[in-house]
Tab-separated table of C-alpha atoms and ligand atoms in Angstrom:
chain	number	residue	atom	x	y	z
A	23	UNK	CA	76.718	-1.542	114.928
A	24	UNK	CA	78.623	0.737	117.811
A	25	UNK	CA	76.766	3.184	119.530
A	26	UNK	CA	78.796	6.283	119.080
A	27	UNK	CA	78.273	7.123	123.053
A	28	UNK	CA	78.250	5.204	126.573
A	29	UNK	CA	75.479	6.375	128.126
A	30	UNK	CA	75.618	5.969	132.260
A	31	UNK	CA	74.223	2.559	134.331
A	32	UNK	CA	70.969	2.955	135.536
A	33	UNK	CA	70.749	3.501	139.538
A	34	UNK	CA	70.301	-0.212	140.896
A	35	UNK	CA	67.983	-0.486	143.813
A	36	UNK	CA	68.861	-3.611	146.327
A	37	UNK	CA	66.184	-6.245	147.361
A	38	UNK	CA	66.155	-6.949	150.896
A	39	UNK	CA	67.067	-10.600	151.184
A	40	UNK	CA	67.953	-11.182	147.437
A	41	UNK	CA	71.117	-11.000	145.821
A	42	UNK	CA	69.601	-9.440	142.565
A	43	UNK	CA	69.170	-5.936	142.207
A	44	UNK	CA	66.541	-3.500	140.543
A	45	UNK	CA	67.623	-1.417	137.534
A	46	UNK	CA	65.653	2.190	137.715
A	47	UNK	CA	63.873	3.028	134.100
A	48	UNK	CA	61.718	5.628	133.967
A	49	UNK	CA	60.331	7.285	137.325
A	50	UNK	CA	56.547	8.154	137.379
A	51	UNK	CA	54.516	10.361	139.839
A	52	UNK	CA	50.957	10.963	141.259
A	53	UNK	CA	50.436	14.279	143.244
A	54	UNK	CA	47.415	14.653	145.789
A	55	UNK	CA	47.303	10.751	146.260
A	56	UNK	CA	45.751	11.022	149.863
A	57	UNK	CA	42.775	13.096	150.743
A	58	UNK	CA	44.356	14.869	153.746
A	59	UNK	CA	47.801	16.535	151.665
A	60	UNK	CA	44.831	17.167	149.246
A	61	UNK	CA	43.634	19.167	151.017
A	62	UNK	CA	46.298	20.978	152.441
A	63	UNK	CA	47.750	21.773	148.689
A	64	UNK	CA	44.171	22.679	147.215
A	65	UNK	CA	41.945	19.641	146.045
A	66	UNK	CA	42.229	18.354	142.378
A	67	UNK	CA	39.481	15.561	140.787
A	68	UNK	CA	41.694	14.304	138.399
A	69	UNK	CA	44.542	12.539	138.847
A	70	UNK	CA	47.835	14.704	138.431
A	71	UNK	CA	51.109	12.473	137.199
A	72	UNK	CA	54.392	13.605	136.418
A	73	UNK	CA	57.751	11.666	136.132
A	74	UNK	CA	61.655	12.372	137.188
A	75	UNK	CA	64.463	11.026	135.468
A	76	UNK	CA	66.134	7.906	136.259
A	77	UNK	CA	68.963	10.306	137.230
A	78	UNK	CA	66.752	11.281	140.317
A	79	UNK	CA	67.078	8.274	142.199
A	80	UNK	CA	69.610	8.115	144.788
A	81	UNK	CA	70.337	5.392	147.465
A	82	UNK	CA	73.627	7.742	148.683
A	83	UNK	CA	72.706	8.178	153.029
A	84	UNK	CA	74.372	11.611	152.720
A	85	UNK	CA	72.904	13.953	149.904
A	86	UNK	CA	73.451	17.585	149.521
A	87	UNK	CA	71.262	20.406	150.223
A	88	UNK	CA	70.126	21.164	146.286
A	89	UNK	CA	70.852	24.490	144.486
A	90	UNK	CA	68.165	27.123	143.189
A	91	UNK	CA	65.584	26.317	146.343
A	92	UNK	CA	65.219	27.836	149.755
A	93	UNK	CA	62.319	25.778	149.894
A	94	UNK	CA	62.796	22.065	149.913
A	95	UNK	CA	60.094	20.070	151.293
A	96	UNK	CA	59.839	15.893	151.874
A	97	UNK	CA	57.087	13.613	150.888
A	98	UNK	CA	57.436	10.318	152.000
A	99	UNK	CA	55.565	7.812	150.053
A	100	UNK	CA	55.105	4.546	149.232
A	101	UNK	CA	57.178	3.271	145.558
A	102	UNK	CA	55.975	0.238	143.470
A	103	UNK	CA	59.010	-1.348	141.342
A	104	UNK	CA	57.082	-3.143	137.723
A	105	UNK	CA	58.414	-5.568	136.165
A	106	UNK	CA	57.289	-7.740	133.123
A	107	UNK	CA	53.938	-6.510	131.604
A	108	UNK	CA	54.202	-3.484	133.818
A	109	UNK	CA	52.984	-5.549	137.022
A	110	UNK	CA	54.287	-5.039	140.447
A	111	UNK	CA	57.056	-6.914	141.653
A	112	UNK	CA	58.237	-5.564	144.480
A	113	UNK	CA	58.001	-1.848	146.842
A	114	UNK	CA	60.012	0.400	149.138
A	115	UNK	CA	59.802	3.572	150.641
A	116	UNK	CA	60.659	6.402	148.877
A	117	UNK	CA	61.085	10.174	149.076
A	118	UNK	CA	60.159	12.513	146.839
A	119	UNK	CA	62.056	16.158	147.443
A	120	UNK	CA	60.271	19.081	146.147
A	121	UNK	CA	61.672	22.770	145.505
A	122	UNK	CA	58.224	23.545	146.706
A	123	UNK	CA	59.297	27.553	146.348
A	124	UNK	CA	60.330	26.774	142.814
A	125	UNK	CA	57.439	24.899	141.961
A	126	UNK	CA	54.594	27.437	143.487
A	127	UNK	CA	56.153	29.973	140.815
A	128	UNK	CA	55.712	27.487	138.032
A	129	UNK	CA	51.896	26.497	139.242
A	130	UNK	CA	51.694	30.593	139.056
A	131	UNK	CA	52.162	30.047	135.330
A	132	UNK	CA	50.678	26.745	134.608
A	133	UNK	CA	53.910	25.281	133.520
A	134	UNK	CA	55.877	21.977	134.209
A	135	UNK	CA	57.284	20.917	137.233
A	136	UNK	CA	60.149	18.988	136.101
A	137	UNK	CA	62.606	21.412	137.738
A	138	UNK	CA	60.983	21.674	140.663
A	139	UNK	CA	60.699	17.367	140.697
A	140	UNK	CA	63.133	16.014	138.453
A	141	UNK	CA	66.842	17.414	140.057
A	142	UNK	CA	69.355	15.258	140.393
A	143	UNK	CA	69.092	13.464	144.039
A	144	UNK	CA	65.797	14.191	143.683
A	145	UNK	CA	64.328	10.452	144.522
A	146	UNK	CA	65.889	9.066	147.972
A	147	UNK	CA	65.015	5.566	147.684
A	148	UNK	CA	65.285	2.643	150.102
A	149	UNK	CA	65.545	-0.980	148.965
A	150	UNK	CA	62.630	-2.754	148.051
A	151	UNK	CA	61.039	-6.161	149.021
A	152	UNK	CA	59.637	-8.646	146.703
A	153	UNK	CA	55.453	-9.098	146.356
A	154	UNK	CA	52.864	-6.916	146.594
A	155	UNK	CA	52.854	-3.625	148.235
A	156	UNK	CA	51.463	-3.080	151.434
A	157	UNK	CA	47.709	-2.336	150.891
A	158	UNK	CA	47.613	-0.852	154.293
A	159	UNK	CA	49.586	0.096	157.066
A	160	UNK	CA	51.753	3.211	158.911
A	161	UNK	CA	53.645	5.562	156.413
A	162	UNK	CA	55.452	8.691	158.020
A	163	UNK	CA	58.196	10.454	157.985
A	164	UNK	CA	60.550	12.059	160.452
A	165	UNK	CA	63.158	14.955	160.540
A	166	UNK	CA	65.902	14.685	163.653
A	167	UNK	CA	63.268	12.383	165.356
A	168	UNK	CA	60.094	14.529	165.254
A	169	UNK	CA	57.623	12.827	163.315
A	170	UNK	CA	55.897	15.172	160.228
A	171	UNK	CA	54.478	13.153	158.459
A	172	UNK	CA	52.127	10.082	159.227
A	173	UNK	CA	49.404	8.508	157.725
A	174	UNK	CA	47.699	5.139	156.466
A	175	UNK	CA	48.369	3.372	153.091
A	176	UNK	CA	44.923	2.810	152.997
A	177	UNK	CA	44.129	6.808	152.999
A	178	UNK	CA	45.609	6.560	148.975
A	179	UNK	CA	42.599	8.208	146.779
A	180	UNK	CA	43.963	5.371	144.165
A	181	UNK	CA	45.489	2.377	145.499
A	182	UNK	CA	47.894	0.356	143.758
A	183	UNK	CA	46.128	-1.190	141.188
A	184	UNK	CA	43.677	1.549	140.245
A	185	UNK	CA	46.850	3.941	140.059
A	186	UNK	CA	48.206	1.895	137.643
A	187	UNK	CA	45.104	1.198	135.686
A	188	UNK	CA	44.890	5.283	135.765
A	189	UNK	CA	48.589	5.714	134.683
A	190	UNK	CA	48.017	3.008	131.670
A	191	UNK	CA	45.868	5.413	130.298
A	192	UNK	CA	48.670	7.461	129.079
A	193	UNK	CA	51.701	5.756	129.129
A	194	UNK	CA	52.461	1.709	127.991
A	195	UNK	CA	54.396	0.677	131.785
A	196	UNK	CA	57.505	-1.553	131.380
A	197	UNK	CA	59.964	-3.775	133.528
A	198	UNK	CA	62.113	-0.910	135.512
A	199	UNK	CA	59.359	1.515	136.222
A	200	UNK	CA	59.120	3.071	139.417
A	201	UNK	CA	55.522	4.320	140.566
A	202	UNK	CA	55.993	6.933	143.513
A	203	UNK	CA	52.593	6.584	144.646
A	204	UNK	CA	51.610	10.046	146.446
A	205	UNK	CA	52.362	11.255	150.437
A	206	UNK	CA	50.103	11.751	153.279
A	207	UNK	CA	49.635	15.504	154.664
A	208	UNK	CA	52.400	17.227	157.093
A	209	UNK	CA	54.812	17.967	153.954
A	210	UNK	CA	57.562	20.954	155.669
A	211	UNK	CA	60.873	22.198	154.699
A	212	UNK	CA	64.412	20.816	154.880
A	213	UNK	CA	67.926	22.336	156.288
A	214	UNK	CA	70.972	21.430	156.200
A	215	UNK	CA	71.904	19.162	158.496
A	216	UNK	CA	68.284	17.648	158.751
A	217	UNK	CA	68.253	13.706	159.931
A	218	UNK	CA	65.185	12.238	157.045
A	219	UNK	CA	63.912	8.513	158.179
A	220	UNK	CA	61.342	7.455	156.242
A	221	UNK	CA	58.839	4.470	156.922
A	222	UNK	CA	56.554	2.024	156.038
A	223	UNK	CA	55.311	-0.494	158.098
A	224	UNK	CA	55.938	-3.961	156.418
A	225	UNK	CA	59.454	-2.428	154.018
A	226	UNK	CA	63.247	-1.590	154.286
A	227	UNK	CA	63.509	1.597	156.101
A	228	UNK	CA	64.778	4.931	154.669
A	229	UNK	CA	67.243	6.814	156.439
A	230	UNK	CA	69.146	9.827	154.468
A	231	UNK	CA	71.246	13.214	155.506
A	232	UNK	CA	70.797	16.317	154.018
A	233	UNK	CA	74.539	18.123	153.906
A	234	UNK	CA	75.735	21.621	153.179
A	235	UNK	CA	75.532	23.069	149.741
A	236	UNK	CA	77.534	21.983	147.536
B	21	MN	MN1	54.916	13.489	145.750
């Protein structure tokens, strides 16, 4: 049999100090992960998951300002990489850009965020490192050297393993899974130009630029 298309690689994520490299399946999200951003975006009791394509990771340092926002915020958080059986293998630090304008109109309607999440370049992602994550530990995030984010792993409403006990509820977790795993409170807004290092104490660092429109 011949498939009648080529469909596109995956986006490979590096391993710091290992020649291997991670292929990106599907991308899965939790919103309101710590109790602080909770707060500051309006408390929920259940968990809230949604996912991005595998076309929304990108490990390019230079990405363009996105199209159809004027709103773009940053949420640094904290990425598990599954392997077999769905278990973690490795982490890294990840960003998750939101078209938080775009996305407050669809929460107006109680419809999906996928267009608001999902975008291409939509997933900044560092490399990871082997083992388990971090269980605590500094995460923050900072634009042109000001810090706006900053918070403790251990702050997660669901750590690792009870996120992942949560998310099997719903969906059966494979080898190439990414699990962005929620940010801490001081989510702002993006420009142009904007300098976006992202870290976690213990993982590869983050560093991306945000460029003109295309
Ligand atoms: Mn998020």
């Amino acid at each position: 049999m011949t498939d009648i298309i080529s469909r596109p690689a995956p986006p490979r994520l590096a391993i710091d100090g290992d020649s291997r490299t991670f292929p990106v399946g599907r991308v899965f999200c939790i919103g309101r992960n710590y109790a602080d951003h909770a707060k500051e975006m309006g408390a929920a009791a259940e968990a809230i998951f949604f996912t991005k394509p595998a076309s929304a990771v990108t490990t390019d340092a230079a990405l363009p300002y996105p199209t159809e926002t004027e709103d773009l915020h940053h949420e640094v958080e904290l990425v598990l990489a599954l392997g077999d059986g769905g278990r973690i293998i490795a982490s890294g630090v990840g960003v998750d850009l939101t078209k938080r304008d775009l996305q407050a109109r669809l929460k107006a309607k109680s419809a999906p965020w996928e267009i608001a999440k999902g975008f291409d370049g939509s997933a900044p992602m560092g490399s990871l490192r082997l083992g388990e994550p971090p269980a605590s530990g500094a995460i923050s995030l900072s634009v042109n050297g000001v810090t706006r984010q900053s918070g403790d792993l251990a702050q997660m409403i669901l750590p690792p393993a009870a996120l992942l006990a949560e998310l099997g509820r719903f969906f059966a977790l494979q080898p190439g899974d990414l699990v962005f795993t929620g940010t801490p409170a001081g989510v702002s807004a993006l420009v142009p130009g904007d300098q976006v290092s992202a870290r976690i104490a213990g993982l590869p660092p983050l560093d991306f630029t945000l460029t003109e429109r295309r």
